[in-house]
Amino acid sequence: MTSFTSYLEQVRRLSPATVRAYRSDLADLAAVTGEIDLRDIDLETLREWLWRATQRGDARSTMARRAAAARSFFGWAHESELIAVDPSLRLVTPKRAKTLPVVASRDGMRELLDEQATAAAGGDPIALRDHAILELLYGTGVRVSELCGIDVDDVDLHRRTARVLGKGSRERVVPFGAPAAEAVGAYITRGRPALRTRAERATPALFVGARGARMGPRAVYALVARVLSPIVGAEHIGPHALRHSAATHLLDGGADLRAVQEILGHASLGTTQIYTHVSAERLLDGYRLAHPRA
């Protein structure tokens, strides 16, 4: 398993979260197959494994990931000559349920960010930081892991750009607007120095927590859930909702689909196309409300 993990990290360059998920999936497969030799695992064994997961009530997305983990592992094992035949070649991936992402309205985002700006105007370091985080998440559409990985030197306030490290260790430069630049600038000048005085050691991180260390995704999740849930009317909302909102509002405003793909850091244009469906749904809702013959 160590060699396979190294393959995922160094060759496939998958994220740590995906690697952990694949390891968990394969551990579950090992628990089901028991003492069966790796070379004796066939397609029916893998189908039985997925069927058991279905009976447990696992989500379609989980099933799809399990199938992907199995194909990655057995493909690697075949290439490494650990097995003569790859049993996962005909393993069908369960289709994921098609659900549109949760998106905040333009007016809702304007109201939220105006409230955060008012709170930050008092000069409280945490309020300055939270305002900058929300403006940057919405202004760039970056993932929460990318946001937390930004260092101070990665931000160019003059050009209004930030350098981020995305999935597969792919680096890209994302633009942001004047409101985000103003909020980040205020935080760097007045908020971050105050928080850094509480730190035990130096850090290049842009966003730091109450103790001065690099801020983690969990803290950003908590912030977004607290302020965004009332806006969208949904519980368990996270930073990805701001990414969804940014992409949808860009397309609503006439941005080119490929430009949005570059900004979001999607490897495939097909991933970005989900937001065209969101825009179409919003257009249809507006038509139904406004047209007398709808």
PDB file of C-alpha atoms in Angstrom:
ATOM      1  CA  MET A   1       0.000   0.000   0.000  1.00  0.00           C
ATOM      2  CA  THR A   2       2.931   2.342   0.660  1.00  0.00           C
ATOM      3  CA  SER A   3       4.141   2.008  -2.939  1.00  0.00           C
ATOM      4  CA  PHE A   4       0.643   2.659  -4.269  1.00  0.00           C
ATOM      5  CA  THR A   5       0.264   5.709  -2.036  1.00  0.00           C
ATOM      6  CA  SER A   6       3.567   7.078  -3.355  1.00  0.00           C
ATOM      7  CA  TYR A   7       2.291   6.498  -6.888  1.00  0.00           C
ATOM      8  CA  LEU A   8      -0.877   8.490  -6.157  1.00  0.00           C
ATOM      9  CA  GLU A   9       1.061  11.341  -4.560  1.00  0.00           C
ATOM     10  CA  GLN A  10       4.078  11.578  -6.854  1.00  0.00           C
ATOM     11  CA  VAL A  11       2.858  10.310 -10.234  1.00  0.00           C
ATOM     12  CA  ARG A  12      -0.885  10.980 -10.206  1.00  0.00           C
ATOM     13  CA  ARG A  13      -0.310  14.029  -7.979  1.00  0.00           C
ATOM     14  CA  LEU A  14      -3.658  13.596  -6.282  1.00  0.00           C
ATOM     15  CA  SER A  15      -4.631  15.760  -3.327  1.00  0.00           C
ATOM     16  CA  PRO A  16      -3.967  14.455   0.227  1.00  0.00           C
ATOM     17  CA  ALA A  17      -7.725  14.217   0.788  1.00  0.00           C
ATOM     18  CA  THR A  18      -8.192  12.034  -2.305  1.00  0.00           C
ATOM     19  CA  VAL A  19      -5.271   9.820  -1.316  1.00  0.00           C
ATOM     20  CA  ARG A  20      -6.761   9.329   2.152  1.00  0.00           C
ATOM     21  CA  ALA A  21     -10.149   8.512   0.626  1.00  0.00           C
ATOM     22  CA  TYR A  22      -8.630   5.955  -1.771  1.00  0.00           C
ATOM     23  CA  ARG A  23      -6.740   4.304   1.089  1.00  0.00           C
ATOM     24  CA  SER A  24      -9.961   4.082   3.092  1.00  0.00           C
ATOM     25  CA  ASP A  25     -11.823   2.595   0.115  1.00  0.00           C
ATOM     26  CA  LEU A  26      -9.159  -0.049  -0.451  1.00  0.00           C
ATOM     27  CA  ALA A  27      -9.089  -0.882   3.261  1.00  0.00           C
ATOM     28  CA  ASP A  28     -12.826  -1.512   2.995  1.00  0.00           C
ATOM     29  CA  LEU A  29     -12.218  -3.765  -0.022  1.00  0.00           C
ATOM     30  CA  ALA A  30      -9.557  -5.690   1.908  1.00  0.00           C
ATOM     31  CA  ALA A  31     -12.002  -6.178   4.796  1.00  0.00           C
ATOM     32  CA  VAL A  32     -14.570  -7.650   2.389  1.00  0.00           C
ATOM     33  CA  THR A  33     -12.163  -9.906   0.467  1.00  0.00           C
ATOM     34  CA  GLY A  34     -10.413 -11.122   3.616  1.00  0.00           C
ATOM     35  CA  GLU A  35      -7.674 -13.664   2.917  1.00  0.00           C
ATOM     36  CA  ILE A  36      -8.254 -13.788  -0.869  1.00  0.00           C
ATOM     37  CA  ASP A  37      -4.973 -13.428  -2.741  1.00  0.00           C
ATOM     38  CA  LEU A  38      -4.686 -10.230  -4.769  1.00  0.00           C
ATOM     39  CA  ARG A  39      -4.284 -12.284  -7.969  1.00  0.00           C
ATOM     40  CA  ASP A  40      -7.570 -14.085  -7.281  1.00  0.00           C
ATOM     41  CA  ILE A  41      -9.726 -10.963  -7.053  1.00  0.00           C
ATOM     42  CA  ASP A  42     -11.928 -10.806 -10.145  1.00  0.00           C
ATOM     43  CA  LEU A  43     -14.646  -8.559 -11.569  1.00  0.00           C
ATOM     44  CA  GLU A  44     -17.395 -10.379  -9.663  1.00  0.00           C
ATOM     45  CA  THR A  45     -15.537  -9.791  -6.389  1.00  0.00           C
ATOM     46  CA  LEU A  46     -15.395  -6.067  -7.087  1.00  0.00           C
ATOM     47  CA  ARG A  47     -19.056  -5.970  -8.069  1.00  0.00           C
ATOM     48  CA  GLU A  48     -19.959  -7.774  -4.847  1.00  0.00           C
ATOM     49  CA  TRP A  49     -17.959  -5.209  -2.897  1.00  0.00           C
ATOM     50  CA  LEU A  50     -19.821  -2.300  -4.504  1.00  0.00           C
ATOM     51  CA  TRP A  51     -23.155  -4.075  -4.046  1.00  0.00           C
ATOM     52  CA  ARG A  52     -22.509  -4.386  -0.291  1.00  0.00           C
ATOM     53  CA  ALA A  53     -21.755  -0.670  -0.162  1.00  0.00           C
ATOM     54  CA  THR A  54     -25.063  -0.017  -1.923  1.00  0.00           C
ATOM     55  CA  GLN A  55     -26.883  -2.115   0.668  1.00  0.00           C
ATOM     56  CA  ARG A  56     -25.283   0.002   3.409  1.00  0.00           C
ATOM     57  CA  GLY A  57     -26.799   3.065   1.816  1.00  0.00           C
ATOM     58  CA  ASP A  58     -23.560   4.661   0.580  1.00  0.00           C
ATOM     59  CA  ALA A  59     -24.125   7.743  -1.587  1.00  0.00           C
ATOM     60  CA  ARG A  60     -23.665   7.550  -5.353  1.00  0.00           C
ATOM     61  CA  SER A  61     -20.717   9.903  -5.128  1.00  0.00           C
ATOM     62  CA  THR A  62     -19.055   7.552  -2.630  1.00  0.00           C
ATOM     63  CA  MET A  63     -19.742   4.574  -4.891  1.00  0.00           C
ATOM     64  CA  ALA A  64     -18.215   6.395  -7.861  1.00  0.00           C
ATOM     65  CA  ARG A  65     -15.108   7.212  -5.828  1.00  0.00           C
ATOM     66  CA  ARG A  66     -14.784   3.593  -4.638  1.00  0.00           C
ATOM     67  CA  ALA A  67     -14.904   2.366  -8.235  1.00  0.00           C
ATOM     68  CA  ALA A  68     -12.268   4.960  -9.188  1.00  0.00           C
ATOM     69  CA  ALA A  69     -10.057   3.835  -6.291  1.00  0.00           C
ATOM     70  CA  ALA A  70     -10.332   0.197  -7.385  1.00  0.00           C
ATOM     71  CA  ARG A  71      -9.490   1.019 -11.008  1.00  0.00           C
ATOM     72  CA  SER A  72      -6.496   3.105  -9.935  1.00  0.00           C
ATOM     73  CA  PHE A  73      -5.180   0.389  -7.635  1.00  0.00           C
ATOM     74  CA  PHE A  74      -5.614  -2.585  -9.966  1.00  0.00           C
ATOM     75  CA  GLY A  75      -4.337  -0.611 -12.940  1.00  0.00           C
ATOM     76  CA  TRP A  76      -1.213   0.207 -10.936  1.00  0.00           C
ATOM     77  CA  ALA A  77      -0.892  -3.406  -9.750  1.00  0.00           C
ATOM     78  CA  HIS A  78      -1.103  -4.654 -13.347  1.00  0.00           C
ATOM     79  CA  GLU A  79       1.515  -2.170 -14.565  1.00  0.00           C
ATOM     80  CA  SER A  80       3.723  -3.178 -11.622  1.00  0.00           C
ATOM     81  CA  GLU A  81       3.295  -6.849 -12.650  1.00  0.00           C
ATOM     82  CA  LEU A  82       1.759  -7.778  -9.312  1.00  0.00           C
ATOM     83  CA  ILE A  83      -1.225  -9.262 -11.170  1.00  0.00           C
ATOM     84  CA  ALA A  84      -1.504 -10.752 -14.666  1.00  0.00           C
ATOM     85  CA  VAL A  85      -4.984  -9.386 -15.440  1.00  0.00           C
ATOM     86  CA  ASP A  86      -6.654  -6.151 -14.353  1.00  0.00           C
ATOM     87  CA  PRO A  87     -10.123  -7.144 -13.024  1.00  0.00           C
ATOM     88  CA  SER A  88     -11.336  -3.542 -12.821  1.00  0.00           C
ATOM     89  CA  LEU A  89     -11.298  -2.833 -16.568  1.00  0.00           C
ATOM     90  CA  ARG A  90     -15.009  -3.617 -16.911  1.00  0.00           C
ATOM     91  CA  LEU A  91     -16.023  -2.211 -13.537  1.00  0.00           C
ATOM     92  CA  VAL A  92     -18.803   0.282 -14.220  1.00  0.00           C
ATOM     93  CA  THR A  93     -18.813   3.531 -12.308  1.00  0.00           C
ATOM     94  CA  PRO A  94     -22.224   4.272 -10.759  1.00  0.00           C
ATOM     95  CA  LYS A  95     -23.569   7.509 -12.184  1.00  0.00           C
ATOM     96  CA  ARG A  96     -23.664  10.388  -9.767  1.00  0.00           C
ATOM     97  CA  ALA A  97     -26.983  12.052  -9.082  1.00  0.00           C
ATOM     98  CA  LYS A  98     -27.213  15.302 -11.024  1.00  0.00           C
ATOM     99  CA  THR A  99     -27.618  18.107  -8.524  1.00  0.00           C
ATOM    100  CA  LEU A 100     -27.072  21.780  -9.148  1.00  0.00           C
ATOM    101  CA  PRO A 101     -24.784  23.581  -6.706  1.00  0.00           C
ATOM    102  CA  VAL A 102     -26.130  26.024  -4.138  1.00  0.00           C
ATOM    103  CA  VAL A 103     -25.637  29.592  -5.355  1.00  0.00           C
ATOM    104  CA  ALA A 104     -26.177  32.857  -3.504  1.00  0.00           C
ATOM    105  CA  SER A 105     -27.913  35.720  -5.276  1.00  0.00           C
ATOM    106  CA  ARG A 106     -26.020  38.837  -6.354  1.00  0.00           C
ATOM    107  CA  ASP A 107     -28.060  40.959  -3.943  1.00  0.00           C
ATOM    108  CA  GLY A 108     -27.474  38.471  -1.144  1.00  0.00           C
ATOM    109  CA  MET A 109     -23.706  38.568  -1.670  1.00  0.00           C
ATOM    110  CA  ARG A 110     -23.719  42.358  -1.852  1.00  0.00           C
ATOM    111  CA  GLU A 111     -25.609  42.558   1.433  1.00  0.00           C
ATOM    112  CA  LEU A 112     -23.337  40.021   3.127  1.00  0.00           C
ATOM    113  CA  LEU A 113     -20.111  41.719   2.046  1.00  0.00           C
ATOM    114  CA  ASP A 114     -21.434  45.184   2.943  1.00  0.00           C
ATOM    115  CA  GLU A 115     -22.189  43.914   6.448  1.00  0.00           C
ATOM    116  CA  GLN A 116     -18.692  42.451   6.728  1.00  0.00           C
ATOM    117  CA  ALA A 117     -17.152  45.717   5.539  1.00  0.00           C
ATOM    118  CA  THR A 118     -19.095  47.623   8.206  1.00  0.00           C
ATOM    119  CA  ALA A 119     -17.890  45.205  10.893  1.00  0.00           C
ATOM    120  CA  ALA A 120     -14.290  45.493   9.687  1.00  0.00           C
ATOM    121  CA  ALA A 121     -14.419  49.292   9.711  1.00  0.00           C
ATOM    122  CA  GLY A 122     -14.087  49.203  13.496  1.00  0.00           C
ATOM    123  CA  GLY A 123     -10.551  47.853  13.135  1.00  0.00           C
ATOM    124  CA  ASP A 124     -10.984  44.524  14.946  1.00  0.00           C
ATOM    125  CA  PRO A 125      -8.279  42.148  13.567  1.00  0.00           C
ATOM    126  CA  ILE A 126     -10.631  39.167  13.299  1.00  0.00           C
ATOM    127  CA  ALA A 127     -13.291  41.247  11.533  1.00  0.00           C
ATOM    128  CA  LEU A 128     -10.683  42.593   9.108  1.00  0.00           C
ATOM    129  CA  ARG A 129      -9.468  39.062   8.397  1.00  0.00           C
ATOM    130  CA  ASP A 130     -12.953  37.598   7.935  1.00  0.00           C
ATOM    131  CA  HIS A 131     -13.933  40.379   5.561  1.00  0.00           C
ATOM    132  CA  ALA A 132     -10.784  39.812   3.490  1.00  0.00           C
ATOM    133  CA  ILE A 133     -11.389  36.036   3.390  1.00  0.00           C
ATOM    134  CA  LEU A 134     -14.959  36.393   2.168  1.00  0.00           C
ATOM    135  CA  GLU A 135     -14.086  39.030  -0.422  1.00  0.00           C
ATOM    136  CA  LEU A 136     -11.215  36.897  -1.738  1.00  0.00           C
ATOM    137  CA  LEU A 137     -13.212  33.648  -1.830  1.00  0.00           C
ATOM    138  CA  TYR A 138     -16.035  35.295  -3.750  1.00  0.00           C
ATOM    139  CA  GLY A 139     -13.770  37.565  -5.802  1.00  0.00           C
ATOM    140  CA  THR A 140     -11.530  34.746  -7.072  1.00  0.00           C
ATOM    141  CA  GLY A 141     -13.592  31.565  -6.792  1.00  0.00           C
ATOM    142  CA  VAL A 142     -10.624  29.722  -5.273  1.00  0.00           C
ATOM    143  CA  ARG A 143     -10.999  26.494  -3.297  1.00  0.00           C
ATOM    144  CA  VAL A 144     -10.713  26.701   0.484  1.00  0.00           C
ATOM    145  CA  SER A 145      -7.466  24.699   0.430  1.00  0.00           C
ATOM    146  CA  GLU A 146      -6.031  27.144  -2.103  1.00  0.00           C
ATOM    147  CA  LEU A 147      -7.071  30.114   0.018  1.00  0.00           C
ATOM    148  CA  CYS A 148      -5.453  28.682   3.147  1.00  0.00           C
ATOM    149  CA  GLY A 149      -2.251  28.005   1.213  1.00  0.00           C
ATOM    150  CA  ILE A 150      -1.797  31.618   0.063  1.00  0.00           C
ATOM    151  CA  ASP A 151       1.238  33.424   1.487  1.00  0.00           C
ATOM    152  CA  VAL A 152       1.585  37.181   1.799  1.00  0.00           C
ATOM    153  CA  ASP A 153       4.091  37.248  -1.067  1.00  0.00           C
ATOM    154  CA  ASP A 154       1.590  35.481  -3.340  1.00  0.00           C
ATOM    155  CA  VAL A 155      -0.672  38.540  -3.381  1.00  0.00           C
ATOM    156  CA  ASP A 156      -0.101  41.474  -5.709  1.00  0.00           C
ATOM    157  CA  LEU A 157      -2.462  44.250  -4.620  1.00  0.00           C
ATOM    158  CA  HIS A 158      -1.304  46.571  -7.399  1.00  0.00           C
ATOM    159  CA  ARG A 159      -2.188  44.092 -10.156  1.00  0.00           C
ATOM    160  CA  ARG A 160      -5.019  42.593  -8.087  1.00  0.00           C
ATOM    161  CA  THR A 161      -3.854  39.023  -8.541  1.00  0.00           C
ATOM    162  CA  ALA A 162      -3.072  36.091  -6.260  1.00  0.00           C
ATOM    163  CA  ARG A 163      -0.926  33.047  -6.981  1.00  0.00           C
ATOM    164  CA  VAL A 164      -2.501  29.791  -5.770  1.00  0.00           C
ATOM    165  CA  LEU A 165      -1.536  26.130  -5.814  1.00  0.00           C
ATOM    166  CA  GLY A 166      -4.439  24.016  -7.024  1.00  0.00           C
ATOM    167  CA  LYS A 167      -5.181  20.337  -7.515  1.00  0.00           C
ATOM    168  CA  GLY A 168      -2.308  18.258  -8.838  1.00  0.00           C
ATOM    169  CA  SER A 169       0.101  20.959  -7.599  1.00  0.00           C
ATOM    170  CA  ARG A 170      -0.889  23.116 -10.566  1.00  0.00           C
ATOM    171  CA  GLU A 171      -0.088  26.751  -9.974  1.00  0.00           C
ATOM    172  CA  ARG A 172      -2.234  29.515 -11.433  1.00  0.00           C
ATOM    173  CA  VAL A 173      -2.729  33.254 -11.027  1.00  0.00           C
ATOM    174  CA  VAL A 174      -6.257  34.451 -10.290  1.00  0.00           C
ATOM    175  CA  PRO A 175      -7.559  38.017 -10.581  1.00  0.00           C
ATOM    176  CA  PHE A 176      -9.743  39.832  -8.062  1.00  0.00           C
ATOM    177  CA  GLY A 177     -11.537  43.146  -7.970  1.00  0.00           C
ATOM    178  CA  ALA A 178     -11.136  46.449  -6.144  1.00  0.00           C
ATOM    179  CA  PRO A 179     -13.321  45.523  -3.111  1.00  0.00           C
ATOM    180  CA  ALA A 180     -11.232  42.411  -2.450  1.00  0.00           C
ATOM    181  CA  ALA A 181      -8.001  44.368  -2.922  1.00  0.00           C
ATOM    182  CA  GLU A 182      -9.160  46.990  -0.425  1.00  0.00           C
ATOM    183  CA  ALA A 183     -10.238  44.376   2.127  1.00  0.00           C
ATOM    184  CA  VAL A 184      -7.014  42.337   1.810  1.00  0.00           C
ATOM    185  CA  GLY A 185      -4.910  45.491   1.972  1.00  0.00           C
ATOM    186  CA  ALA A 186      -6.643  46.648   5.153  1.00  0.00           C
ATOM    187  CA  TYR A 187      -6.173  43.218   6.714  1.00  0.00           C
ATOM    188  CA  ILE A 188      -2.461  43.060   5.806  1.00  0.00           C
ATOM    189  CA  THR A 189      -1.887  46.576   7.168  1.00  0.00           C
ATOM    190  CA  ARG A 190      -4.001  46.524  10.337  1.00  0.00           C
ATOM    191  CA  GLY A 191      -5.339  43.044  11.015  1.00  0.00           C
ATOM    192  CA  ARG A 192      -2.575  40.542  10.356  1.00  0.00           C
ATOM    193  CA  PRO A 193       0.156  42.336  12.374  1.00  0.00           C
ATOM    194  CA  ALA A 194      -2.073  42.300  15.463  1.00  0.00           C
ATOM    195  CA  LEU A 195      -2.791  38.576  15.083  1.00  0.00           C
ATOM    196  CA  ARG A 196       0.858  37.776  14.374  1.00  0.00           C
ATOM    197  CA  THR A 197       1.943  39.169  17.751  1.00  0.00           C
ATOM    198  CA  ARG A 198       0.224  36.149  19.362  1.00  0.00           C
ATOM    199  CA  ALA A 199       2.230  33.599  17.332  1.00  0.00           C
ATOM    200  CA  GLU A 200       4.989  31.421  18.732  1.00  0.00           C
ATOM    201  CA  ARG A 201       6.838  31.255  15.416  1.00  0.00           C
ATOM    202  CA  ALA A 202       6.973  33.140  12.123  1.00  0.00           C
ATOM    203  CA  THR A 203       4.733  32.159   9.204  1.00  0.00           C
ATOM    204  CA  PRO A 204       4.463  33.458   5.640  1.00  0.00           C
ATOM    205  CA  ALA A 205       0.723  32.655   5.607  1.00  0.00           C
ATOM    206  CA  LEU A 206      -1.627  35.405   4.502  1.00  0.00           C
ATOM    207  CA  PHE A 207      -4.519  34.322   6.680  1.00  0.00           C
ATOM    208  CA  VAL A 208      -3.744  33.450  10.285  1.00  0.00           C
ATOM    209  CA  GLY A 209      -5.900  32.361  13.192  1.00  0.00           C
ATOM    210  CA  ALA A 210      -6.431  33.903  16.602  1.00  0.00           C
ATOM    211  CA  ARG A 211      -3.082  32.491  17.768  1.00  0.00           C
ATOM    212  CA  GLY A 212      -1.161  33.792  14.779  1.00  0.00           C
ATOM    213  CA  ALA A 213      -0.614  30.476  12.949  1.00  0.00           C
ATOM    214  CA  ARG A 214      -1.740  29.636   9.426  1.00  0.00           C
ATOM    215  CA  MET A 215      -5.509  29.368   9.255  1.00  0.00           C
ATOM    216  CA  GLY A 216      -6.921  25.950   8.355  1.00  0.00           C
ATOM    217  CA  PRO A 217      -9.896  24.959   6.151  1.00  0.00           C
ATOM    218  CA  ARG A 218     -12.052  24.030   9.142  1.00  0.00           C
ATOM    219  CA  ALA A 219     -11.966  27.573  10.517  1.00  0.00           C
ATOM    220  CA  VAL A 220     -12.863  28.994   7.087  1.00  0.00           C
ATOM    221  CA  TYR A 221     -15.747  26.520   6.823  1.00  0.00           C
ATOM    222  CA  ALA A 222     -17.076  27.701  10.181  1.00  0.00           C
ATOM    223  CA  LEU A 223     -16.885  31.351   9.099  1.00  0.00           C
ATOM    224  CA  VAL A 224     -18.667  30.779   5.786  1.00  0.00           C
ATOM    225  CA  ALA A 225     -21.344  28.580   7.356  1.00  0.00           C
ATOM    226  CA  ARG A 226     -22.098  31.250   9.951  1.00  0.00           C
ATOM    227  CA  VAL A 227     -22.512  34.154   7.550  1.00  0.00           C
ATOM    228  CA  LEU A 228     -23.706  32.483   4.338  1.00  0.00           C
ATOM    229  CA  SER A 229     -26.318  30.003   5.594  1.00  0.00           C
ATOM    230  CA  PRO A 230     -28.921  32.742   6.283  1.00  0.00           C
ATOM    231  CA  ILE A 231     -28.336  34.191   2.804  1.00  0.00           C
ATOM    232  CA  VAL A 232     -28.906  30.974   0.841  1.00  0.00           C
ATOM    233  CA  GLY A 233     -31.366  29.381   3.261  1.00  0.00           C
ATOM    234  CA  ALA A 234     -29.418  26.123   3.545  1.00  0.00           C
ATOM    235  CA  GLU A 235     -27.598  24.435   6.403  1.00  0.00           C
ATOM    236  CA  HIS A 236     -24.122  22.897   6.250  1.00  0.00           C
ATOM    237  CA  ILE A 237     -23.027  25.406   3.626  1.00  0.00           C
ATOM    238  CA  GLY A 238     -19.302  25.823   3.042  1.00  0.00           C
ATOM    239  CA  PRO A 239     -16.720  27.860   1.104  1.00  0.00           C
ATOM    240  CA  HIS A 240     -17.478  25.943  -2.094  1.00  0.00           C
ATOM    241  CA  ALA A 241     -20.810  27.783  -2.235  1.00  0.00           C
ATOM    242  CA  LEU A 242     -18.859  31.028  -2.729  1.00  0.00           C
ATOM    243  CA  ARG A 243     -16.892  29.342  -5.515  1.00  0.00           C
ATOM    244  CA  HIS A 244     -20.161  28.233  -7.112  1.00  0.00           C
ATOM    245  CA  SER A 245     -21.592  31.728  -6.721  1.00  0.00           C
ATOM    246  CA  ALA A 246     -18.532  33.401  -8.226  1.00  0.00           C
ATOM    247  CA  ALA A 247     -18.586  31.133 -11.280  1.00  0.00           C
ATOM    248  CA  THR A 248     -22.319  31.517 -11.836  1.00  0.00           C
ATOM    249  CA  HIS A 249     -22.224  35.300 -11.497  1.00  0.00           C
ATOM    250  CA  LEU A 250     -19.302  35.483 -13.928  1.00  0.00           C
ATOM    251  CA  LEU A 251     -21.268  33.550 -16.541  1.00  0.00           C
ATOM    252  CA  ASP A 252     -24.411  35.562 -15.805  1.00  0.00           C
ATOM    253  CA  GLY A 253     -22.346  38.667 -16.511  1.00  0.00           C
ATOM    254  CA  GLY A 254     -21.203  37.373 -19.893  1.00  0.00           C
ATOM    255  CA  ALA A 255     -17.797  35.860 -19.071  1.00  0.00           C
ATOM    256  CA  ASP A 256     -16.415  33.295 -21.524  1.00  0.00           C
ATOM    257  CA  LEU A 257     -16.718  29.690 -20.333  1.00  0.00           C
ATOM    258  CA  ARG A 258     -13.041  28.966 -20.960  1.00  0.00           C
ATOM    259  CA  ALA A 259     -12.024  32.073 -19.039  1.00  0.00           C
ATOM    260  CA  VAL A 260     -14.073  30.832 -16.081  1.00  0.00           C
ATOM    261  CA  GLN A 261     -12.412  27.425 -16.447  1.00  0.00           C
ATOM    262  CA  GLU A 262      -8.978  29.064 -16.168  1.00  0.00           C
ATOM    263  CA  ILE A 263     -10.001  31.150 -13.171  1.00  0.00           C
ATOM    264  CA  LEU A 264     -11.419  28.152 -11.311  1.00  0.00           C
ATOM    265  CA  GLY A 265      -8.514  25.895 -12.242  1.00  0.00           C
ATOM    266  CA  HIS A 266     -10.676  23.136 -13.735  1.00  0.00           C
ATOM    267  CA  ALA A 267      -8.698  20.562 -15.716  1.00  0.00           C
ATOM    268  CA  SER A 268     -11.769  19.796 -17.842  1.00  0.00           C
ATOM    269  CA  LEU A 269     -14.181  22.228 -19.456  1.00  0.00           C
ATOM    270  CA  GLY A 270     -16.934  19.740 -18.694  1.00  0.00           C
ATOM    271  CA  THR A 271     -16.557  20.460 -14.988  1.00  0.00           C
ATOM    272  CA  THR A 272     -17.101  24.164 -15.596  1.00  0.00           C
ATOM    273  CA  GLN A 273     -20.189  23.542 -17.723  1.00  0.00           C
ATOM    274  CA  ILE A 274     -22.296  22.726 -14.657  1.00  0.00           C
ATOM    275  CA  TYR A 275     -22.481  26.482 -14.083  1.00  0.00           C
ATOM    276  CA  THR A 276     -24.096  27.031 -17.471  1.00  0.00           C
ATOM    277  CA  HIS A 277     -26.921  24.807 -16.225  1.00  0.00           C
ATOM    278  CA  VAL A 278     -27.195  26.913 -13.074  1.00  0.00           C
ATOM    279  CA  SER A 279     -27.389  30.078 -15.170  1.00  0.00           C
ATOM    280  CA  ALA A 280     -30.024  28.484 -17.409  1.00  0.00           C
ATOM    281  CA  GLU A 281     -32.102  27.477 -14.393  1.00  0.00           C
ATOM    282  CA  ARG A 282     -31.937  31.010 -13.002  1.00  0.00           C
ATOM    283  CA  LEU A 283     -32.947  32.407 -16.407  1.00  0.00           C
ATOM    284  CA  LEU A 284     -35.870  29.992 -16.566  1.00  0.00           C
ATOM    285  CA  ASP A 285     -37.016  30.927 -13.064  1.00  0.00           C
ATOM    286  CA  GLY A 286     -36.950  34.591 -14.019  1.00  0.00           C
ATOM    287  CA  TYR A 287     -38.915  33.893 -17.180  1.00  0.00           C
ATOM    288  CA  ARG A 288     -41.576  31.956 -15.298  1.00  0.00           C
ATOM    289  CA  LEU A 289     -41.992  34.778 -12.791  1.00  0.00           C
ATOM    290  CA  ALA A 290     -42.040  37.611 -15.302  1.00  0.00           C
ATOM    291  CA  HIS A 291     -43.610  36.430 -18.543  1.00  0.00           C
ATOM    292  CA  PRO A 292     -47.434  36.528 -18.716  1.00  0.00           C
ATOM    293  CA  ARG A 293     -47.526  33.433 -20.939  1.00  0.00           C
ATOM    294  CA  ALA A 294     -44.969  31.392 -18.977  1.00  0.00           C
TER     295      ALA A 294
END
